[in-house]
Amino acid sequence: HAKNEKIERFLKMDFDVWDEQDQRDQRPNYHPGTARNTVDDAVDLMMAFEPQIDIEPNGEGQEHDEKASTKEEVAAAIWRVSGDLESVIPVKQLSRNLIGRGYGNMELTWEEAPEAPYKRDGEDAEMFKRREAQHEIINTHWNPLKIRAYNPTRVLMPPFETIPSIAIKVAQRTNVSLHNLTTKLADGREGVAIFDMHDKKYEVQTTYEVWTPDNHMMVTKGGELVFDELNVWGFVAFIHKYSGWGDEFAGEDGSDPQWLAAGILESALETLLWQARIRSGLNATMMREAFTKMITTKGADEAMQVFPGNLLPDSKQDDWAWLQPQQASSHLFQQALWLDQHLEQTT
């Protein structure tokens, strides 16, 4: 998590340009968008390609081949529609995680369509008819398959299991959403308690959702059980992969999964830091040259009269001069150019 946080600070452009706090207070802190642009460019390139879904025929012959092809087309269409229904495009988020963080995950879940509405006591017939029409529209276009991608720090899985035996997802949920969730789960089931909102509908709870091949449960950070049900699927609803840019090393910590989670910025972090420092230096030089100070041989009272734009009658040209700022060395510009070239090579 510490490694992921460090990379995210470069992506958010709020990393520490200088090591010490007094240096950060006294020097310019320029944050180039190089890290973000590098990841964005790579992700945009990947998004130009459609994900392929391959389904093996159940037997030999043209009929089995045609059935497999039809299934592939249907699965690809469902995949696209499922992604379009999410607020964040799952494939793009997965690509950002793999490229930027070196590790990504996806959640594959199934949500039943909303049940048909029933007429409430005292409900106007026109209003009930309208709710029935809304339900029909929703059901006509309902896609039960949900595909989502999360920040790797939000979902914990065994790092070396291709098919995970357990997954724990951390999420922020309001009391009312937990109430509605348990109300839906309790319908027709035994042993599911309705979550008590305690008259705080929009209070936010940190929840831990746990998947195993046998169980599916959720608890709050405070230890309150939201639900505990049988996992009827028989498998964990998550998959995960490393980017392939990582490696295992010799030594006691060589097999630590953090070395496998290597993104495109992994080998460029120090160069990105020095690029920011040199750009900050160039920025300071530009500011000194653009906003240099004026010096004068006149007295303080006389000099103050000049600032509103008035000229002193007895002023001479030699009485006023601009303070010459320190000139930036050409080596500074050469170093900045070299760092830009090095970043292009390493990413």
PDB file of C-alpha atoms in Angstrom, residues 1 4 8 93-94 96-106 149-157 168-170 238 240-242 261:
ATOM      1  CA  HIS A   1       0.000   0.000   0.000  1.00  0.00           C
ATOM      2  CA  ASN A   4       0.950   2.370  -4.337  1.00  0.00           C
ATOM      3  CA  GLU A   8      -0.462   7.839  -6.718  1.00  0.00           C
ATOM      4  CA  GLN A  93      -9.885   1.556 -15.008  1.00  0.00           C
ATOM      5  CA  LEU A  94      -8.302  -1.905 -15.176  1.00  0.00           C
ATOM      6  CA  ARG A  96      -4.956   2.374 -15.595  1.00  0.00           C
ATOM      7  CA  ASN A  97      -4.306   0.077 -12.640  1.00  0.00           C
ATOM      8  CA  LEU A  98      -2.172  -2.371 -14.625  1.00  0.00           C
ATOM      9  CA  ILE A  99      -0.135   0.341 -16.339  1.00  0.00           C
ATOM     10  CA  GLY A 100       0.130   2.844 -13.501  1.00  0.00           C
ATOM     11  CA  ARG A 101       0.214   0.544 -10.461  1.00  0.00           C
ATOM     12  CA  GLY A 102       1.316  -2.761 -11.952  1.00  0.00           C
ATOM     13  CA  TYR A 103      -1.664  -4.699 -10.595  1.00  0.00           C
ATOM     14  CA  GLY A 104      -5.379  -4.772 -11.311  1.00  0.00           C
ATOM     15  CA  ASN A 105      -8.590  -6.508 -10.361  1.00  0.00           C
ATOM     16  CA  MET A 106     -12.118  -6.944 -11.663  1.00  0.00           C
ATOM     17  CA  ALA A 149     -12.678  -2.490 -11.463  1.00  0.00           C
ATOM     18  CA  TYR A 150     -11.329  -1.044  -8.209  1.00  0.00           C
ATOM     19  CA  ASN A 151      -8.215   0.589  -6.861  1.00  0.00           C
ATOM     20  CA  PRO A 152      -5.958  -2.346  -5.854  1.00  0.00           C
ATOM     21  CA  THR A 153      -5.799  -1.112  -2.251  1.00  0.00           C
ATOM     22  CA  ARG A 154      -9.566  -1.606  -1.901  1.00  0.00           C
ATOM     23  CA  VAL A 155      -9.594  -5.353  -2.606  1.00  0.00           C
ATOM     24  CA  LEU A 156      -7.362  -7.831  -0.809  1.00  0.00           C
ATOM     25  CA  MET A 157      -6.725 -11.263  -2.343  1.00  0.00           C
ATOM     26  CA  ILE A 168     -12.086  -8.751   0.925  1.00  0.00           C
ATOM     27  CA  LYS A 169     -13.441  -5.503  -0.537  1.00  0.00           C
ATOM     28  CA  VAL A 170     -13.421  -2.246   1.425  1.00  0.00           C
ATOM     29  CA  PHE A 238     -13.007 -11.428  -8.326  1.00  0.00           C
ATOM     30  CA  HIS A 240      -6.675 -10.219 -10.477  1.00  0.00           C
ATOM     31  CA  LYS A 241      -3.487  -9.959 -12.503  1.00  0.00           C
ATOM     32  CA  TYR A 242      -0.035  -8.367 -12.392  1.00  0.00           C
ATOM     33  CA  ALA A 261       3.258  -5.111  -8.945  1.00  0.00           C
TER      34      ALA A 261
END
